[in-house]
Amino acid sequence: MRRKEKKEKKEKETTERSKDVKDVKKEAEQGAPAVEKGAEEGAPNGAAATDQNGEFQVEPMELPPFEIIQGDRIDPFAFKFQFKNVEYSSGRNKTYLCYLVDCGTSDDGLLRGYLEDEHSGSHAEEAFFPQCLPHYDPALKYTVTWYVSSSPCSACATKIAEVLKARTNVKLSIFSARLFEWEEPEIQDGLKALHAAGCKLRVMKPLDFSYAWETFVENEDQPLNLWEDCKENYEYYHDKLADIIQ
């Protein structure tokens, strides 16, 4: 219990300093609408208006369309924040999925890149196969490796398991920095379904973070300085995953 309190306090203190650069820009651009006297009449969508009591109200603003971002290398600041294997993942409400794909042909070589999901629509995991392997060939043998900021949700795990059952020539390994809501029964069932479908599930160890940093991050030839409790948190999640899929 003492360890949980310590981690929770530490995360609360560092979350603001570790915010994703993109999130900071969005917050600056979407700052609270200014309320002025002249805005009482004819207020457009998202602007200030008045109710029957003469009090100012702000109409809800529509979020921009959901999208899956695909790229070659991740911003180093985003990687350090999103992939940090903390027990309490406050503010980490998106998924980064780094991938390597070996199609077994020397002509194609090794496919490498990352996906990032935004808002609450389709997740990076379910977008991977249609977006990164749109020309699936049943005659080829695919070896796919993911390094993800957190393990799949139950819905994504179920869909991935279905794909693996249908495409027996695809071998998938998933290395997760953290386990997403691992206490929930439906999450555990999803991880078990993945395991049963032949997916290799692993928790990222310190060497895996360094490898991902070198392979998928705009690191400018700078080494990754691992956080103090990286190994301790790896062992924590490793034991939880082992208990789930045993």
Coordinates of N, CA and C in Angstrom, one line a residue:
M1 N 0.8 -1.2 0.0 CA 0.0 0.0 0.0 C 0.9 1.3 0.0
R2 N 2.0 1.2 0.7 CA 2.9 2.3 0.8 C 3.5 2.6 -0.6
R3 N 3.7 1.5 -1.4 CA 4.3 1.7 -2.7 C 3.3 2.4 -3.6
K4 N 2.0 2.0 -3.5 CA 1.0 2.6 -4.4 C 0.9 4.0 -4.1
E5 N 0.8 4.4 -2.8 CA 0.7 5.8 -2.4 C 1.9 6.6 -2.9
K6 N 3.0 6.1 -2.8 CA 4.2 6.8 -3.3 C 4.2 7.0 -4.7
K7 N 3.8 6.0 -5.5 CA 3.7 6.1 -7.0 C 2.7 7.1 -7.4
E8 N 1.5 7.0 -6.7 CA 0.4 7.9 -7.1 C 0.8 9.4 -6.8
K9 N 1.5 9.7 -5.7 CA 1.9 11.0 -5.5 C 3.0 11.4 -6.5
K10 N 3.8 10.6 -6.8 CA 4.9 10.9 -7.8 C 4.3 11.2 -9.2
E11 N 3.3 10.4 -9.6 CA 2.7 10.6 -10.9 C 1.9 11.9 -10.9
K12 N 1.2 12.3 -9.8 CA 0.5 13.5 -9.8 C 1.4 14.7 -10.0
E13 N 2.6 14.6 -9.4 CA 3.6 15.7 -9.4 C 4.2 15.9 -10.7
T14 N 4.4 14.8 -11.5 CA 5.1 14.8 -12.7 C 4.3 14.8 -14.0
T15 N 3.0 14.6 -13.9 CA 2.1 14.5 -15.1 C 2.2 15.8 -15.9
E16 N 2.0 17.0 -15.2 CA 2.0 18.2 -15.9 C 3.3 18.5 -16.6
R17 N 4.4 18.1 -16.0 CA 5.7 18.4 -16.6 C 5.9 17.5 -17.8
S18 N 5.2 16.3 -17.8 CA 5.5 15.3 -18.9 C 4.5 15.3 -20.0
K19 N 3.6 16.3 -20.1 CA 2.5 16.3 -21.1 C 3.1 16.2 -22.5
D20 N 2.3 15.4 -23.3 CA 2.7 15.3 -24.7 C 2.7 16.7 -25.4
V21 N 3.7 17.0 -26.2 CA 3.7 18.3 -26.8 C 2.5 18.6 -27.7
K22 N 2.0 17.6 -28.3 CA 0.8 17.8 -29.1 C -0.4 18.1 -28.3
D23 N -0.5 17.5 -27.1 CA -1.7 17.8 -26.2 C -1.5 19.3 -25.7
V24 N -0.3 19.7 -25.4 CA -0.2 21.1 -24.9 C -0.6 22.1 -26.0
K25 N -0.2 21.8 -27.3 CA -0.6 22.7 -28.4 C -2.1 22.7 -28.5
K26 N -2.8 21.6 -28.4 CA -4.2 21.5 -28.6 C -4.9 22.3 -27.4
E27 N -4.4 22.2 -26.2 CA -5.0 22.9 -25.1 C -4.9 24.4 -25.3
A28 N -3.7 24.8 -25.9 CA -3.5 26.2 -26.1 C -4.5 26.8 -27.2
E29 N -4.7 25.9 -28.2 CA -5.6 26.3 -29.3 C -7.0 26.3 -28.9
Q30 N -7.4 25.4 -28.0 CA -8.8 25.2 -27.6 C -9.1 25.8 -26.3
G31 N -8.4 26.9 -25.9 CA -8.6 27.5 -24.7 C -10.0 27.9 -24.5
A32 N -10.4 28.2 -23.2 CA -11.8 28.5 -22.9 C -12.2 29.7 -23.7
P33 N -13.4 29.7 -24.3 CA -13.9 30.9 -25.1 C -14.1 32.1 -24.2
A34 N -13.6 33.2 -24.7 CA -13.8 34.5 -23.9 C -15.3 34.9 -23.8
V35 N -15.7 35.3 -22.7 CA -17.1 35.8 -22.5 C -17.1 37.3 -22.4
E36 N -17.8 37.9 -23.4 CA -17.9 39.3 -23.5 C -19.4 39.7 -23.5
K37 N -19.7 40.9 -23.2 CA -21.0 41.4 -23.2 C -21.6 41.3 -24.6
G38 N -20.8 41.6 -25.6 CA -21.3 41.6 -27.0 C -21.6 40.2 -27.5
A39 N -21.3 39.1 -26.8 CA -21.5 37.8 -27.2 C -22.9 37.2 -26.8
E40 N -23.7 38.1 -26.3 CA -25.0 37.6 -25.8 C -26.0 37.2 -26.9
E41 N -25.9 37.8 -28.0 CA -26.8 37.6 -29.1 C -26.1 37.0 -30.3
G42 N -26.8 36.1 -30.9 CA -26.2 35.5 -32.2 C -24.9 34.7 -32.0
A43 N -24.7 34.1 -30.8 CA -23.5 33.4 -30.5 C -23.3 32.2 -31.4
P44 N -22.2 32.0 -32.1 CA -22.0 30.8 -33.0 C -21.8 29.6 -32.1
N45 N -21.7 28.4 -32.8 CA -21.5 27.2 -32.1 C -20.2 27.2 -31.3
G46 N -20.2 26.9 -30.0 CA -19.0 26.9 -29.1 C -18.8 28.2 -28.5
A47 N -19.6 29.3 -28.8 CA -19.3 30.6 -28.2 C -20.2 30.8 -27.0
A48 N -20.0 31.9 -26.3 CA -20.8 32.1 -25.1 C -22.2 32.6 -25.5
A49 N -23.2 32.2 -24.7 CA -24.6 32.6 -24.9 C -25.2 32.8 -23.5
T50 N -26.5 33.3 -23.5 CA -27.1 33.5 -22.2 C -28.4 32.6 -22.1
D51 N -28.7 32.1 -20.9 CA -29.9 31.4 -20.7 C -31.0 32.3 -20.2
Q52 N -32.2 31.7 -19.8 CA -33.3 32.5 -19.4 C -33.1 33.4 -18.2
N53 N -32.1 33.0 -17.4 CA -31.8 33.7 -16.2 C -30.7 34.8 -16.4
G54 N -30.3 34.9 -17.7 CA -29.3 35.9 -18.0 C -27.9 35.5 -17.7
E55 N -27.7 34.2 -17.3 CA -26.3 33.7 -17.0 C -25.7 33.2 -18.3
F56 N -24.4 33.4 -18.3 CA -23.7 33.0 -19.5 C -23.5 31.4 -19.5
Q57 N -23.7 30.8 -20.7 CA -23.6 29.4 -20.9 C -22.7 29.2 -22.1
V58 N -21.9 28.1 -22.1 CA -21.1 27.8 -23.3 C -21.6 26.6 -24.0
E59 N -21.9 26.7 -25.3 CA -22.4 25.6 -26.0 C -21.2 24.6 -26.2
P60 N -21.6 23.3 -26.2 CA -20.6 22.3 -26.4 C -19.9 22.4 -27.8
M61 N -18.6 22.1 -27.8 CA -17.8 22.2 -29.0 C -17.6 20.8 -29.5
E62 N -17.8 20.6 -30.8 CA -17.5 19.3 -31.4 C -16.0 19.0 -31.5
L63 N -15.6 17.8 -31.2 CA -14.2 17.4 -31.3 C -13.9 17.2 -32.8
P64 N -12.7 17.4 -33.2 CA -12.3 17.2 -34.6 C -12.5 15.7 -34.9
P65 N -12.6 15.3 -36.2 CA -12.8 13.9 -36.5 C -11.7 13.0 -36.0
F66 N -12.1 11.8 -35.6 CA -11.1 10.9 -35.1 C -10.2 10.5 -36.3
E67 N -8.9 10.2 -36.0 CA -8.0 9.8 -37.0 C -6.9 8.9 -36.4
I68 N -6.3 8.1 -37.2 CA -5.2 7.3 -36.8 C -4.0 7.9 -37.5
I69 N -3.0 8.3 -36.7 CA -1.8 8.9 -37.2 C -0.8 7.9 -37.4
Q70 N -0.2 7.9 -38.6 CA 0.8 6.9 -39.0 C 2.1 7.7 -39.3
G71 N 3.2 7.1 -38.9 CA 4.5 7.8 -39.1 C 5.7 6.9 -39.1
D72 N 6.9 7.5 -39.2 CA 8.1 6.7 -39.2 C 8.8 6.7 -37.8
R73 N 8.9 7.8 -37.2 CA 9.5 7.9 -35.9 C 8.8 8.8 -35.0
I74 N 8.8 8.5 -33.7 CA 8.0 9.2 -32.7 C 8.8 10.3 -32.1
D75 N 8.1 11.4 -31.7 CA 8.7 12.5 -31.0 C 9.3 11.9 -29.6
P76 N 10.5 12.2 -29.3 CA 11.1 11.7 -28.1 C 10.4 12.0 -26.8
F77 N 9.8 13.3 -26.7 CA 9.1 13.7 -25.6 C 7.8 12.8 -25.4
A78 N 7.1 12.6 -26.5 CA 5.9 11.7 -26.4 C 6.3 10.3 -26.0
F79 N 7.4 9.8 -26.6 CA 7.8 8.4 -26.2 C 8.0 8.3 -24.7
K80 N 8.8 9.2 -24.2 CA 9.2 9.1 -22.7 C 7.9 9.2 -21.8
F81 N 6.9 10.0 -22.3 CA 5.7 10.1 -21.5 C 4.8 8.9 -21.7
Q82 N 4.5 8.6 -22.9 CA 3.5 7.6 -23.2 C 4.0 6.1 -22.9
F83 N 5.3 5.9 -23.1 CA 5.8 4.5 -22.8 C 6.3 4.3 -21.4
K84 N 6.2 5.3 -20.6 CA 6.7 5.1 -19.2 C 5.8 4.1 -18.5
N85 N 6.5 3.0 -18.0 CA 5.7 1.9 -17.4 C 5.3 2.1 -16.0
V86 N 4.6 3.2 -15.7 CA 4.1 3.6 -14.4 C 2.9 2.7 -14.1
E87 N 2.7 2.6 -12.8 CA 1.5 1.8 -12.4 C 0.2 2.6 -12.5
Y88 N 0.3 4.0 -12.3 CA -0.8 4.8 -12.5 C -0.6 5.7 -13.7
S89 N -1.3 5.4 -14.8 CA -1.1 6.0 -16.1 C -1.9 7.3 -16.3
S90 N -2.0 8.2 -15.4 CA -2.8 9.4 -15.5 C -2.3 10.2 -16.7
G91 N -3.3 10.6 -17.5 CA -3.0 11.5 -18.7 C -2.6 10.7 -19.9
R92 N -2.4 9.4 -19.8 CA -1.9 8.6 -21.0 C -3.2 7.9 -21.6
N93 N -3.9 8.7 -22.3 CA -5.2 8.3 -22.8 C -5.2 8.0 -24.3
K94 N -4.0 7.7 -24.9 CA -3.9 7.2 -26.3 C -3.0 6.1 -26.4
T95 N -2.9 5.4 -27.5 CA -2.1 4.3 -27.7 C -1.1 4.6 -28.8
Y96 N 0.2 4.3 -28.5 CA 1.3 4.3 -29.5 C 1.6 2.9 -29.8
L97 N 1.6 2.5 -31.1 CA 1.9 1.2 -31.5 C 3.1 1.2 -32.5
C98 N 4.2 0.7 -32.1 CA 5.4 0.7 -33.0 C 5.4 -0.8 -33.6
Y99 N 5.7 -0.9 -34.9 CA 5.6 -2.2 -35.5 C 6.8 -2.5 -36.4
L100 N 7.1 -3.8 -36.4 CA 8.0 -4.4 -37.4 C 7.3 -5.5 -38.1
V101 N 7.4 -5.6 -39.4 CA 6.8 -6.7 -40.1 C 7.8 -7.3 -41.1
D102 N 8.0 -8.6 -41.0 CA 8.8 -9.4 -41.9 C 7.9 -10.2 -42.7
C103 N 7.9 -9.9 -44.0 CA 7.0 -10.7 -44.9 C 7.7 -11.9 -45.5
G104 N 8.9 -12.2 -45.1 CA 9.6 -13.4 -45.6 C 10.1 -13.2 -47.0
T105 N 10.1 -12.1 -47.6 CA 10.6 -11.9 -48.9 C 11.7 -10.8 -48.9
S106 N 12.8 -11.1 -49.5 CA 14.0 -10.1 -49.5 C 13.6 -8.8 -50.2
D107 N 12.7 -8.9 -51.2 CA 12.4 -7.7 -52.0 C 11.7 -6.6 -51.1
D108 N 10.8 -7.1 -50.3 CA 10.0 -6.1 -49.4 C 10.8 -5.6 -48.2
G109 N 11.7 -6.5 -47.8 CA 12.5 -6.1 -46.6 C 11.6 -6.1 -45.3
L110 N 12.0 -5.3 -44.4 CA 11.4 -5.2 -43.1 C 10.5 -3.9 -43.0
L111 N 9.3 -4.0 -42.8 CA 8.4 -2.8 -42.7 C 8.5 -2.3 -41.2
R112 N 8.6 -1.0 -41.1 CA 8.8 -0.4 -39.8 C 8.0 0.9 -39.7
G113 N 7.4 1.2 -38.6 CA 6.7 2.5 -38.4 C 5.9 2.5 -37.1
Y114 N 5.0 3.5 -37.0 CA 4.2 3.5 -35.8 C 2.8 4.0 -36.1
L115 N 1.9 3.7 -35.2 CA 0.5 4.2 -35.3 C 0.2 4.9 -34.0
E116 N -0.6 5.9 -34.1 CA -1.1 6.6 -32.9 C -2.5 6.9 -33.0
D117 N -3.3 6.6 -32.0 CA -4.8 6.9 -32.1 C -5.1 8.1 -31.3
E118 N -6.2 8.8 -31.7 CA -6.7 10.0 -31.1 C -8.1 9.9 -30.7
H119 N -8.5 10.5 -29.6 CA -9.9 10.6 -29.2 C -10.4 9.2 -28.8
S120 N -11.7 8.9 -29.1 CA -12.3 7.6 -28.6 C -12.8 6.7 -29.7
G121 N -12.3 6.9 -30.9 CA -12.8 6.1 -32.0 C -12.0 4.8 -32.2
S122 N -11.7 4.4 -33.4 CA -10.9 3.2 -33.7 C -9.6 3.3 -33.0
H123 N -9.1 2.1 -32.5 CA -7.8 2.1 -31.8 C -6.7 1.7 -32.8
A124 N -5.5 2.0 -32.4 CA -4.4 1.7 -33.2 C -4.3 0.2 -33.5
E125 N -4.6 -0.6 -32.5 CA -4.4 -2.1 -32.7 C -5.3 -2.6 -33.8
E126 N -6.6 -2.2 -33.8 CA -7.5 -2.7 -34.8 C -7.3 -2.0 -36.2
A127 N -6.6 -0.9 -36.2 CA -6.3 -0.2 -37.4 C -5.1 -0.7 -38.1
F128 N -4.3 -1.5 -37.4 CA -3.0 -2.0 -37.9 C -3.2 -2.8 -39.2
F129 N -4.0 -3.8 -39.1 CA -4.1 -4.8 -40.3 C -4.6 -4.1 -41.5
P130 N -5.7 -3.3 -41.5 CA -6.2 -2.7 -42.7 C -5.3 -1.6 -43.2
Q131 N -4.6 -0.9 -42.3 CA -3.8 0.3 -42.6 C -2.4 -0.1 -43.0
C132 N -1.8 -1.0 -42.3 CA -0.4 -1.3 -42.5 C -0.2 -2.6 -43.4
L133 N -1.2 -3.5 -43.4 CA -1.1 -4.6 -44.3 C -2.3 -4.7 -45.1
P134 N -2.6 -3.7 -46.0 CA -3.8 -3.7 -46.8 C -3.8 -4.7 -47.9
H135 N -2.6 -5.2 -48.3 CA -2.5 -6.1 -49.4 C -2.0 -7.5 -48.8
Y136 N -2.7 -8.0 -47.9 CA -2.4 -9.2 -47.2 C -2.4 -10.4 -48.3
D137 N -1.3 -11.2 -48.2 CA -1.2 -12.3 -49.2 C -1.1 -13.6 -48.4
P138 N -2.1 -14.5 -48.5 CA -2.2 -15.7 -47.8 C -1.0 -16.7 -48.1
A139 N -0.3 -16.4 -49.2 CA 0.8 -17.2 -49.6 C 2.1 -16.9 -48.8
L140 N 2.1 -15.7 -48.2 CA 3.3 -15.3 -47.5 C 3.2 -15.6 -46.0
K141 N 4.4 -15.6 -45.4 CA 4.4 -15.8 -43.9 C 4.9 -14.5 -43.3
Y142 N 4.0 -14.0 -42.4 CA 4.2 -12.7 -41.8 C 4.6 -12.9 -40.3
T143 N 5.8 -12.2 -40.0 CA 6.2 -12.2 -38.6 C 6.1 -10.7 -38.1
V144 N 5.1 -10.5 -37.2 CA 4.8 -9.1 -36.8 C 5.1 -8.9 -35.4
T145 N 5.8 -7.8 -35.1 CA 6.2 -7.5 -33.7 C 5.6 -6.1 -33.4
W146 N 4.9 -6.0 -32.3 CA 4.4 -4.7 -31.8 C 5.1 -4.3 -30.5
Y147 N 5.4 -3.0 -30.4 CA 5.8 -2.4 -29.1 C 4.8 -1.4 -28.8
V148 N 3.9 -1.6 -27.8 CA 2.8 -0.7 -27.6 C 2.9 -0.1 -26.2
S149 N 2.4 1.2 -26.1 CA 2.4 1.9 -24.8 C 1.6 1.3 -23.8
S150 N 0.5 0.5 -24.2 CA -0.3 -0.2 -23.2 C -0.9 -1.4 -23.9
S151 N -1.2 -2.4 -23.2 CA -1.8 -3.6 -23.8 C -3.2 -3.3 -24.3
P152 N -3.7 -4.2 -25.3 CA -5.0 -3.9 -25.9 C -6.2 -3.9 -24.9
C153 N -7.2 -3.2 -25.3 CA -8.5 -3.3 -24.5 C -9.2 -4.6 -24.9
S154 N -10.2 -4.9 -24.3 CA -10.9 -6.2 -24.5 C -11.4 -6.3 -25.9
A155 N -12.0 -5.2 -26.4 CA -12.6 -5.2 -27.8 C -11.5 -5.5 -28.8
C156 N -10.4 -4.8 -28.7 CA -9.2 -4.9 -29.6 C -8.6 -6.3 -29.5
A157 N -8.5 -6.8 -28.3 CA -7.9 -8.1 -28.1 C -8.8 -9.2 -28.8
T158 N -10.1 -9.1 -28.7 CA -11.0 -10.0 -29.3 C -10.8 -10.0 -30.9
K159 N -10.8 -8.8 -31.4 CA -10.6 -8.6 -32.9 C -9.3 -9.1 -33.4
I160 N -8.2 -8.9 -32.6 CA -6.9 -9.3 -33.0 C -6.9 -10.9 -33.0
A161 N -7.5 -11.5 -32.0 CA -7.5 -12.9 -31.9 C -8.3 -13.5 -33.1
E162 N -9.3 -12.9 -33.5 CA -10.1 -13.3 -34.7 C -9.3 -13.3 -35.9
V163 N -8.5 -12.2 -36.1 CA -7.6 -12.1 -37.3 C -6.6 -13.2 -37.3
L164 N -6.0 -13.5 -36.1 CA -4.9 -14.5 -36.0 C -5.5 -15.9 -36.3
K165 N -6.7 -16.1 -35.9 CA -7.3 -17.4 -36.2 C -7.6 -17.6 -37.7
A166 N -8.0 -16.5 -38.3 CA -8.4 -16.5 -39.7 C -7.1 -16.5 -40.6
R167 N -6.0 -15.9 -40.1 CA -4.8 -15.8 -40.9 C -3.7 -16.5 -40.2
T168 N -3.7 -17.8 -40.4 CA -2.7 -18.7 -39.6 C -1.3 -18.4 -40.1
N169 N -1.1 -17.7 -41.2 CA 0.3 -17.4 -41.6 C 0.8 -16.1 -41.0
V170 N 0.1 -15.6 -40.1 CA 0.5 -14.4 -39.4 C 0.9 -14.7 -37.9
K171 N 2.1 -14.4 -37.6 CA 2.6 -14.7 -36.2 C 2.9 -13.3 -35.5
L172 N 2.2 -13.1 -34.5 CA 2.2 -11.8 -33.8 C 2.8 -11.9 -32.4
S173 N 3.7 -10.9 -32.1 CA 4.2 -10.8 -30.7 C 4.0 -9.4 -30.3
I174 N 3.4 -9.2 -29.1 CA 3.1 -7.9 -28.5 C 3.9 -7.7 -27.3
F175 N 4.7 -6.6 -27.3 CA 5.5 -6.2 -26.1 C 4.8 -4.9 -25.6
S176 N 4.3 -5.0 -24.4 CA 3.5 -3.9 -23.8 C 4.3 -3.2 -22.7
A177 N 4.3 -1.8 -22.7 CA 5.0 -1.1 -21.7 C 4.2 -1.2 -20.4
R178 N 2.8 -1.2 -20.5 CA 2.0 -1.3 -19.3 C 0.8 -2.2 -19.6
L179 N 0.2 -2.7 -18.6 CA -1.1 -3.5 -18.8 C -2.3 -2.6 -18.6
F180 N -3.1 -2.5 -19.6 CA -4.3 -1.7 -19.5 C -5.4 -2.3 -18.7
E181 N -5.7 -1.7 -17.5 CA -6.8 -2.1 -16.7 C -6.8 -3.6 -16.5
W182 N -5.7 -4.1 -16.1 CA -5.5 -5.6 -16.0 C -6.4 -6.2 -15.0
E183 N -6.9 -5.4 -14.0 CA -7.8 -6.0 -12.9 C -9.1 -6.4 -13.4
E184 N -9.6 -5.8 -14.6 CA -10.9 -6.0 -15.1 C -11.1 -7.4 -15.7
P185 N -12.1 -8.2 -15.4 CA -12.3 -9.5 -15.9 C -12.3 -9.6 -17.4
E186 N -13.0 -8.6 -18.1 CA -13.1 -8.6 -19.6 C -11.7 -8.4 -20.2
I187 N -10.9 -7.6 -19.5 CA -9.5 -7.3 -20.1 C -8.7 -8.6 -20.0
Q188 N -8.8 -9.3 -18.8 CA -8.1 -10.6 -18.7 C -8.6 -11.6 -19.7
D189 N -9.9 -11.6 -19.9 CA -10.4 -12.6 -20.9 C -9.9 -12.3 -22.3
G190 N -9.7 -11.0 -22.7 CA -9.2 -10.6 -23.9 C -7.7 -11.0 -24.1
L191 N -7.0 -10.9 -23.0 CA -5.6 -11.3 -23.1 C -5.4 -12.8 -23.2
K192 N -6.3 -13.5 -22.5 CA -6.3 -15.0 -22.6 C -6.7 -15.4 -24.0
A193 N -7.6 -14.7 -24.7 CA -8.0 -15.0 -26.0 C -6.9 -14.8 -27.0
L194 N -6.1 -13.8 -26.8 CA -5.0 -13.5 -27.6 C -3.9 -14.6 -27.5
H195 N -3.7 -15.0 -26.2 CA -2.7 -16.0 -25.9 C -3.1 -17.3 -26.6
A196 N -4.4 -17.7 -26.5 CA -4.9 -18.9 -27.1 C -4.9 -18.9 -28.6
A197 N -4.9 -17.7 -29.2 CA -4.9 -17.6 -30.6 C -3.4 -17.7 -31.2
G198 N -2.5 -17.8 -30.3 CA -1.1 -17.9 -30.7 C -0.3 -16.7 -30.6
C199 N -0.8 -15.6 -30.1 CA -0.1 -14.4 -29.9 C 0.9 -14.5 -28.7
K200 N 2.1 -14.0 -28.9 CA 3.1 -14.0 -27.8 C 2.9 -12.7 -27.1
L201 N 2.5 -12.7 -25.9 CA 2.4 -11.5 -25.0 C 3.5 -11.4 -24.1
R202 N 4.1 -10.2 -24.1 CA 5.3 -9.9 -23.2 C 5.1 -8.5 -22.7
V203 N 5.8 -8.3 -21.5 CA 5.9 -7.0 -21.0 C 7.3 -6.4 -21.3
M204 N 7.3 -5.2 -21.7 CA 8.6 -4.6 -22.1 C 9.6 -4.5 -20.9
K205 N 10.8 -5.1 -21.1 CA 11.8 -5.0 -20.0 C 12.7 -3.8 -20.4
P206 N 13.6 -3.4 -19.5 CA 14.4 -2.2 -19.8 C 15.1 -2.2 -21.1
L207 N 15.7 -3.4 -21.5 CA 16.3 -3.5 -22.8 C 15.4 -3.2 -24.0
D208 N 14.1 -3.6 -23.8 CA 13.1 -3.4 -24.9 C 12.8 -1.9 -25.0
F209 N 12.8 -1.1 -23.9 CA 12.6 0.3 -24.0 C 13.8 1.0 -24.8
S210 N 15.0 0.5 -24.5 CA 16.1 1.1 -25.2 C 16.1 0.7 -26.7
Y211 N 15.7 -0.5 -27.0 CA 15.6 -0.9 -28.4 C 14.6 -0.1 -29.1
A212 N 13.4 0.1 -28.5 CA 12.3 0.9 -29.1 C 12.8 2.3 -29.4
W213 N 13.5 2.8 -28.4 CA 14.0 4.2 -28.5 C 15.0 4.3 -29.7
E214 N 15.8 3.3 -29.9 CA 16.8 3.4 -31.0 C 16.1 3.2 -32.4
T215 N 15.0 2.4 -32.4 CA 14.4 1.9 -33.6 C 13.2 2.8 -34.1
F216 N 12.5 3.4 -33.1 CA 11.3 4.1 -33.5 C 11.2 5.6 -33.1
V217 N 12.2 6.1 -32.5 CA 12.1 7.5 -32.0 C 13.1 8.4 -32.7
E218 N 12.7 9.6 -32.8 CA 13.6 10.7 -33.4 C 14.6 11.1 -32.2
N219 N 15.6 10.2 -32.0 CA 16.4 10.4 -30.8 C 17.6 11.2 -31.0
E220 N 17.9 11.6 -32.2 CA 19.1 12.5 -32.5 C 20.4 11.9 -31.9
D221 N 20.5 10.6 -32.0 CA 21.6 9.9 -31.5 C 21.9 10.0 -30.0
Q222 N 20.9 10.4 -29.3 CA 21.0 10.5 -27.9 C 20.5 9.2 -27.2
P223 N 21.2 8.7 -26.2 CA 20.7 7.5 -25.5 C 19.5 7.8 -24.6
L224 N 18.8 6.7 -24.4 CA 17.6 6.8 -23.5 C 18.0 6.6 -22.0
N225 N 17.8 7.6 -21.2 CA 18.0 7.5 -19.8 C 16.8 6.9 -19.1
L226 N 16.8 5.6 -18.7 CA 15.6 5.0 -18.2 C 15.3 5.6 -16.8
W227 N 14.0 5.6 -16.5 CA 13.6 6.2 -15.2 C 14.0 5.2 -14.1
E228 N 13.9 5.7 -12.9 CA 14.5 5.0 -11.7 C 13.8 3.7 -11.4
D229 N 12.5 3.6 -11.5 CA 11.8 2.4 -11.2 C 11.3 1.6 -12.4
C230 N 12.0 1.7 -13.5 CA 11.7 1.0 -14.8 C 11.7 -0.5 -14.5
K231 N 12.8 -1.0 -14.0 CA 12.9 -2.5 -13.8 C 11.9 -3.0 -12.8
E232 N 11.7 -2.2 -11.7 CA 10.7 -2.6 -10.7 C 9.3 -2.7 -11.3
N233 N 9.0 -1.7 -12.1 CA 7.6 -1.7 -12.7 C 7.5 -2.8 -13.7
Y234 N 8.6 -3.1 -14.4 CA 8.5 -4.3 -15.4 C 8.2 -5.6 -14.6
E235 N 8.9 -5.8 -13.5 CA 8.7 -7.0 -12.8 C 7.2 -7.1 -12.2
Y236 N 6.7 -5.9 -11.9 CA 5.3 -5.9 -11.4 C 4.3 -6.3 -12.5
Y237 N 4.5 -5.7 -13.7 CA 3.6 -6.0 -14.8 C 3.8 -7.5 -15.3
H238 N 5.1 -7.9 -15.3 CA 5.4 -9.2 -15.8 C 4.7 -10.3 -14.9
D239 N 4.7 -10.1 -13.6 CA 4.1 -11.0 -12.7 C 2.5 -11.0 -12.9
K240 N 2.0 -9.9 -13.1 CA 0.5 -9.8 -13.4 C 0.1 -10.5 -14.6
L241 N 0.9 -10.3 -15.7 CA 0.6 -10.9 -17.0 C 0.7 -12.4 -16.9
A242 N 1.8 -12.9 -16.2 CA 2.0 -14.3 -16.0 C 0.8 -15.0 -15.3
D243 N 0.3 -14.3 -14.3 CA -0.9 -14.8 -13.6 C -2.1 -14.9 -14.4
I244 N -2.3 -14.0 -15.4 CA -3.5 -13.9 -16.2 C -3.4 -15.0 -17.3
I245 N -2.3 -15.2 -17.9 CA -2.3 -16.1 -19.1 C -1.7 -17.5 -18.8
Q246 N -1.5 -17.8 -17.5 CA -0.9 -19.1 -17.1 C -1.9 -20.2 -17.4

